[in-house]
Coordinates of C-alpha atoms in Angstrom, one line a residue:
X1 CA -18.2 5.7 -29.0
X2 CA -16.8 2.8 -26.8
X3 CA -19.0 0.7 -24.9
X4 CA -18.3 0.5 -21.3
X5 CA -19.5 -2.4 -19.0
X6 CA -21.0 -1.6 -15.6
X7 CA -20.9 -3.2 -12.1
X8 CA -23.8 -3.4 -9.8
X9 CA -23.4 -1.8 -6.1
X10 CA -25.0 -3.7 -3.0
X11 CA -27.9 -1.5 -3.4
X12 CA -28.6 -2.4 -6.8
X13 CA -27.3 0.7 -8.5
X14 CA -25.0 0.4 -11.4
X15 CA -21.7 2.0 -11.7
X16 CA -19.7 2.4 -15.1
X17 CA -16.5 0.6 -15.1
X18 CA -14.4 3.2 -16.7
X19 CA -14.3 6.7 -15.4
X20 CA -12.5 10.2 -15.9
X21 CA -10.3 10.9 -13.0
X22 CA -9.8 14.5 -12.4
X23 CA -7.0 14.8 -9.7
X24 CA -4.4 17.3 -10.7
X25 CA -6.3 18.5 -13.5
X26 CA -5.7 22.3 -13.7
X27 CA -9.0 24.3 -13.4
X28 CA -8.3 25.8 -16.9
X29 CA -8.1 22.4 -18.5
X30 CA -10.5 20.1 -16.6
X31 CA -13.7 21.9 -17.9
X32 CA -12.7 21.2 -21.6
X33 CA -11.5 17.7 -20.6
X34 CA -14.8 16.7 -18.8
X35 CA -17.0 18.1 -21.5
X36 CA -14.9 16.3 -24.2
X37 CA -15.0 13.0 -22.2
X38 CA -18.9 13.1 -22.0
X39 CA -19.9 14.5 -25.4
X40 CA -17.1 13.2 -27.7
X41 CA -15.5 10.0 -26.2
X42 CA -18.7 8.4 -24.4
X43 CA -17.7 8.6 -20.6
X44 CA -20.6 8.5 -18.4
X45 CA -18.7 8.5 -15.1
X46 CA -16.8 11.3 -13.4
X47 CA -14.6 11.0 -10.4
X48 CA -13.9 14.2 -8.5
X49 CA -13.1 15.4 -5.0
X50 CA -13.7 18.6 -3.1
X51 CA -9.9 18.6 -2.2
X52 CA -9.0 18.5 -6.0
X53 CA -9.9 22.5 -6.1
X54 CA -11.8 21.9 -9.2
X55 CA -15.1 21.0 -8.8
X56 CA -16.7 24.3 -10.1
X57 CA -14.8 23.6 -13.3
X58 CA -15.9 19.9 -13.5
X59 CA -19.4 21.0 -13.1
X60 CA -19.1 23.7 -16.0
X61 CA -17.8 20.8 -18.2
X62 CA -20.6 18.7 -17.3
X63 CA -23.0 21.4 -18.4
X64 CA -21.2 22.2 -21.4
X65 CA -21.1 18.6 -22.7
X66 CA -25.2 18.6 -22.9
X67 CA -25.4 15.1 -21.6
X68 CA -28.4 14.7 -19.3
X69 CA -27.6 14.8 -15.6
X70 CA -29.3 11.4 -15.1
X71 CA -27.0 9.6 -17.7
X72 CA -23.8 10.5 -15.6
X73 CA -22.5 8.8 -12.5
X74 CA -20.6 11.6 -10.3
X75 CA -18.4 10.8 -7.3
X76 CA -16.9 13.0 -5.0
X77 CA -15.3 12.8 -1.5
X78 CA -15.5 14.3 2.0
X79 CA -11.8 15.7 3.0
X80 CA -10.2 15.1 6.3
X81 CA -10.9 18.5 7.8
X82 CA -14.7 18.2 7.0
X83 CA -15.2 14.7 9.0
X84 CA -17.5 16.6 11.5
X85 CA -19.4 18.4 8.9
X86 CA -20.1 16.2 6.1
X87 CA -23.4 17.5 5.0
X88 CA -22.1 21.0 4.9
X89 CA -19.1 20.1 2.5
X90 CA -21.4 18.0 0.5
X91 CA -23.7 20.9 -0.2
X92 CA -20.8 22.9 -1.2
X93 CA -19.9 20.0 -3.6
X94 CA -23.2 20.2 -4.9
X95 CA -23.4 23.6 -5.7
X96 CA -20.2 24.0 -7.5
X97 CA -21.0 20.7 -9.5
X98 CA -24.3 22.1 -10.3
X99 CA -26.4 19.1 -9.3
X100 CA -28.9 18.1 -6.5
X101 CA -27.2 14.8 -5.8
X102 CA -24.1 12.8 -6.1
X103 CA -24.3 9.1 -7.5
X104 CA -21.4 8.3 -4.8
X105 CA -19.9 9.9 -1.9
X106 CA -16.4 8.9 -0.4
X107 CA -14.6 9.2 2.6
X108 CA -11.4 10.6 1.0
X109 CA -9.0 9.3 3.7
X110 CA -10.0 7.6 6.8
X111 CA -8.0 10.3 9.0
X112 CA -9.8 13.4 10.3
X113 CA -7.8 16.5 10.6
X114 CA -8.2 19.6 12.8
X115 CA -11.2 21.6 11.1
X116 CA -10.0 24.8 12.9
X117 CA -6.2 24.3 12.1
X118 CA -4.0 26.8 10.2
X119 CA -5.1 25.6 6.7
X120 CA -8.4 24.4 5.3
X121 CA -6.8 21.4 3.6
X122 CA -3.4 20.6 5.2
X123 CA -3.3 22.1 8.9
X124 CA 0.2 21.8 10.5
X125 CA 1.4 21.4 13.9
X126 CA 4.4 23.7 15.1
X127 CA 6.6 20.7 14.3
X128 CA 5.6 20.6 10.6
X129 CA 3.6 17.4 10.9
X130 CA -0.1 17.3 9.8
X131 CA -2.5 18.3 12.4
X132 CA -4.3 15.0 13.0
X133 CA -7.5 14.5 15.2
X134 CA -6.3 11.2 16.8
X135 CA -9.3 10.8 19.2
X136 CA -11.6 11.2 16.3
X137 CA -13.7 8.0 15.8
X138 CA -14.3 7.2 12.3
X139 CA -17.7 5.8 13.2
X140 CA -18.9 9.6 13.6
X141 CA -18.0 10.3 9.9
X142 CA -20.0 7.3 8.7
X143 CA -22.9 7.9 10.7
X144 CA -23.1 11.3 8.7
X145 CA -22.8 9.4 5.6
X146 CA -25.5 7.2 6.6
X147 CA -27.5 10.4 7.1
X148 CA -26.9 11.9 3.8
X149 CA -27.7 8.6 2.0
X150 CA -31.1 8.5 3.7
X151 CA -31.9 11.9 2.8
X152 CA -31.4 11.3 -0.9
X153 CA -28.4 13.7 -1.3
X154 CA -26.2 10.7 -2.5
X155 CA -27.4 7.6 -4.2
X156 CA -24.3 5.4 -2.7
X157 CA -21.9 5.7 -0.1
X158 CA -18.2 4.4 0.4
X159 CA -14.7 4.9 1.5
X160 CA -11.3 5.4 0.0
X161 CA -7.7 4.5 0.9
X162 CA -9.3 1.9 3.7
X163 CA -7.6 -1.1 4.6
X164 CA -9.3 -4.4 5.8
X165 CA -8.1 -3.8 9.3
X166 CA -9.4 -0.1 9.2
X167 CA -13.0 -1.3 7.9
X168 CA -13.2 -4.2 10.4
X169 CA -12.1 -2.0 13.4
X170 CA -13.6 1.5 12.9
X171 CA -16.5 1.1 10.4
X172 CA -18.3 -2.4 9.8
X173 CA -19.0 -3.2 13.5
X174 CA -20.9 0.0 13.7
X175 CA -22.6 0.6 10.4
X176 CA -26.3 0.5 9.6
X177 CA -25.4 0.6 5.8
X178 CA -22.0 -1.0 4.7
X179 CA -19.9 0.8 2.4
X180 CA -20.5 0.0 -1.1
X181 CA -17.2 1.0 -2.7
X182 CA -13.6 1.3 -1.6
X183 CA -11.3 3.3 -4.0
X184 CA -7.6 2.5 -3.5
X185 CA -4.5 2.8 -5.5
X186 CA -4.6 -0.2 -7.7
X187 CA -2.3 -1.1 -10.5
X188 CA -0.1 -4.2 -11.5
X189 CA 2.7 -2.8 -9.2
X190 CA 0.2 -2.3 -6.2
X191 CA -2.5 -5.0 -6.9
X192 CA -3.5 -5.7 -3.3
X193 CA -4.8 -9.0 -4.2
X194 CA -5.8 -10.2 -0.6
X195 CA -7.6 -6.7 0.0
X196 CA -9.4 -6.9 -3.3
X197 CA -10.5 -10.3 -2.7
X198 CA -11.9 -9.6 0.7
X199 CA -13.8 -6.5 -0.4
X200 CA -15.5 -8.5 -3.1
X201 CA -16.5 -11.2 -0.5
X202 CA -18.0 -8.3 1.3
X203 CA -20.0 -7.1 -1.7
X204 CA -17.6 -4.0 -1.7
X205 CA -16.9 -2.8 -5.1
X206 CA -13.3 -1.9 -5.6
X207 CA -12.2 1.2 -7.3
X208 CA -8.7 1.9 -8.9
X209 CA -7.1 5.2 -8.9
X210 CA -3.7 5.8 -10.7
X211 CA -4.2 2.7 -12.8
X212 CA -1.7 3.7 -15.1
X213 CA 0.9 4.1 -12.4
X214 CA 1.6 7.8 -12.6
X215 CA 2.9 10.4 -15.2
X216 CA 5.9 8.8 -17.0
X217 CA 5.4 5.4 -14.7
X218 CA 7.5 2.5 -15.4
X219 CA 4.5 0.5 -15.7
X220 CA 3.8 1.9 -19.2
X221 CA 7.3 0.6 -20.2
X222 CA 7.3 -2.7 -18.5
X223 CA 8.1 -5.7 -20.5
X224 CA 5.2 -7.8 -19.6
X225 CA 2.6 -5.0 -20.4
X226 CA 4.2 -3.9 -23.8
X227 CA 4.8 -7.5 -24.8
X228 CA 0.9 -7.9 -24.2
X229 CA 0.3 -4.7 -25.9
X230 CA 2.3 -5.7 -29.0
X231 CA 0.5 -8.9 -29.1
X232 CA -2.8 -7.3 -29.2
X233 CA -1.9 -4.3 -31.2
X234 CA -3.0 -1.8 -28.4
X235 CA -1.3 0.6 -26.3
X236 CA 0.3 -0.3 -22.9
X237 CA -2.4 2.0 -21.2
X238 CA -5.3 0.1 -22.8
X239 CA -3.5 -3.2 -21.4
X240 CA -3.5 -1.8 -17.9
X241 CA -7.1 -0.5 -18.1
X242 CA -8.0 -3.9 -19.5
X243 CA -6.5 -5.7 -16.6
X244 CA -8.4 -3.7 -14.1
X245 CA -11.9 -4.4 -15.9
X246 CA -11.0 -8.0 -16.4
X247 CA -10.7 -8.3 -12.6
X248 CA -14.0 -6.5 -11.9
X249 CA -12.5 -3.5 -10.7
X250 CA -13.8 0.3 -11.6
X251 CA -10.9 1.9 -13.2
X252 CA -10.3 5.7 -13.1
X253 CA -7.4 6.9 -15.6
X254 CA -7.1 10.6 -15.7
X255 CA -6.1 12.8 -18.4
X256 CA -7.0 16.3 -19.9
X257 CA -5.6 15.3 -23.4
X258 CA -8.2 14.6 -25.8
X259 CA -6.3 11.7 -27.5
X260 CA -5.4 10.0 -24.2
X261 CA -9.1 10.6 -22.9
X262 CA -10.4 8.7 -26.0
X263 CA -7.6 5.9 -26.0
X264 CA -8.3 5.2 -22.2
X265 CA -12.0 4.5 -22.6
X266 CA -11.0 1.6 -25.0
X267 CA -9.5 -1.3 -23.1
X268 CA -7.8 -4.4 -24.2
X269 CA -9.8 -7.7 -23.7
X270 CA -7.4 -9.8 -22.0
X271 CA -7.2 -13.7 -21.6
X272 CA -6.7 -15.5 -18.4
X273 CA -3.0 -16.1 -19.2
X274 CA -2.2 -12.5 -19.9
X275 CA -4.2 -11.4 -16.5
X276 CA -2.3 -14.1 -14.7
X277 CA 1.1 -12.7 -15.9
X278 CA 0.2 -9.0 -15.1
X279 CA -1.0 -10.4 -11.6
X280 CA 2.6 -11.8 -10.8
X281 CA 4.4 -8.5 -11.6
X282 CA 4.2 -7.0 -8.0
X283 CA 5.4 -10.4 -6.3
X284 CA 8.2 -10.8 -8.8
X285 CA 9.9 -7.8 -7.1
X286 CA 8.1 -4.8 -8.4
X287 CA 5.7 -3.8 -5.8
X288 CA 5.4 -0.1 -5.5
X289 CA 2.8 2.2 -3.7
X290 CA 2.9 5.7 -5.6
X291 CA 0.6 7.7 -3.4
X292 CA 1.9 8.1 0.3
X293 CA 1.0 11.5 1.7
X294 CA 2.8 12.4 4.9
X295 CA 0.6 11.3 7.7
X296 CA 2.1 11.0 11.0
X297 CA 1.4 8.4 13.7
X298 CA -1.5 6.9 12.0
X299 CA -2.3 3.1 11.7
X300 CA -3.4 2.5 8.0
X301 CA -3.3 -1.2 8.1
X302 CA -2.1 -1.9 4.5
X303 CA 0.3 -4.9 4.1
X304 CA 2.8 -2.7 2.4
X305 CA 2.0 0.5 4.5
X306 CA 0.9 -0.6 7.9
X307 CA 1.9 1.9 10.6
X308 CA 3.2 5.5 9.8
X309 CA 5.5 6.7 12.5
X310 CA 6.5 8.9 13.9

C-alpha cells in the first residue's frame, strides 16, 4: 500500500495529504469504492458532504472495509440551506456515516439559502434564480461551527470555496476559533497562487478538490504534464497529484474505479523545476475554473470570479 504524508492542522491534528473524493459518486458505486479505497488501496482520508446525497453509502463502505474508525479521517460539509441549523444537519450526517464524530466539518459554500424554500438543496425564486438569504451573516454560521467543535462532535472546523476577502470580511474578525482548512478548486489551470500563499501565512491548510480538472479534462493531456509524466514514467494523474503534494496541499481525487483509486494514491515525486513549470500553466493563458454554480448577486471575492451578477 502507498505511504501518504500528512499535514498538521493549527490545533495539532494531522490530516492525510491524499483523500478519496466522493462528489458525483453514485450511491450504488460509492460504497464499493470507499471500502476498496480503505481496505485495498490504503486510503485513510474520505471527503464527503451532506449535499452529495450518498453519505449513508459512504458510511456503509467504511463499515465494510473493516478499518477501525480511529484510523480514518472523515470530512463532511454543511450545505447552504442548513446555515441556521448546523448541529441538526451534522447529527444527520453522523447517523448516516455511522460515527459519533467527524474529523473535519466544513462550510460547503459561504452562501446561505432559504431553509424554507421550494427545494431542500436548491430553492429557487419565481425568476428561476437561487433563493439566497442575502441578509444572513456568515459569522452566525461560524459561531455554530465553534459550538459543535467545543462539544467534541467534530475534531476540526474549516471552510470551502472561501476567498481571502470573504474570510477577512465575514469570519476572521469575529472568530474565536480560526478556520483550520479551506477546501478550494485547485489544479494547475486554477492554482490560486496568491490565495494559497495567504492561507498558509494564516496557518490554514489548503485542500484541493477537482485536482485532476474534471472528467476528460484537458489537464490530463496538457503537453507540460504529459512530458513530465513521460520523463518520470508515471501517469499524468500522478503528476497532477504530485504537484499538489509538493505544494503542501491536501489533494482529493475522486474515482469509483479500483484501478484509478489505486493509481491516484500513488503520486509522482516532483523536483522544483517540474513544480515551477506546472505553476506557470495558468499564467500562460490556460487559466480555467471548472466549478461555477449559478449563484446570483453574490460577492465571492476570487481574483477570477469576484462578483456574480445579476
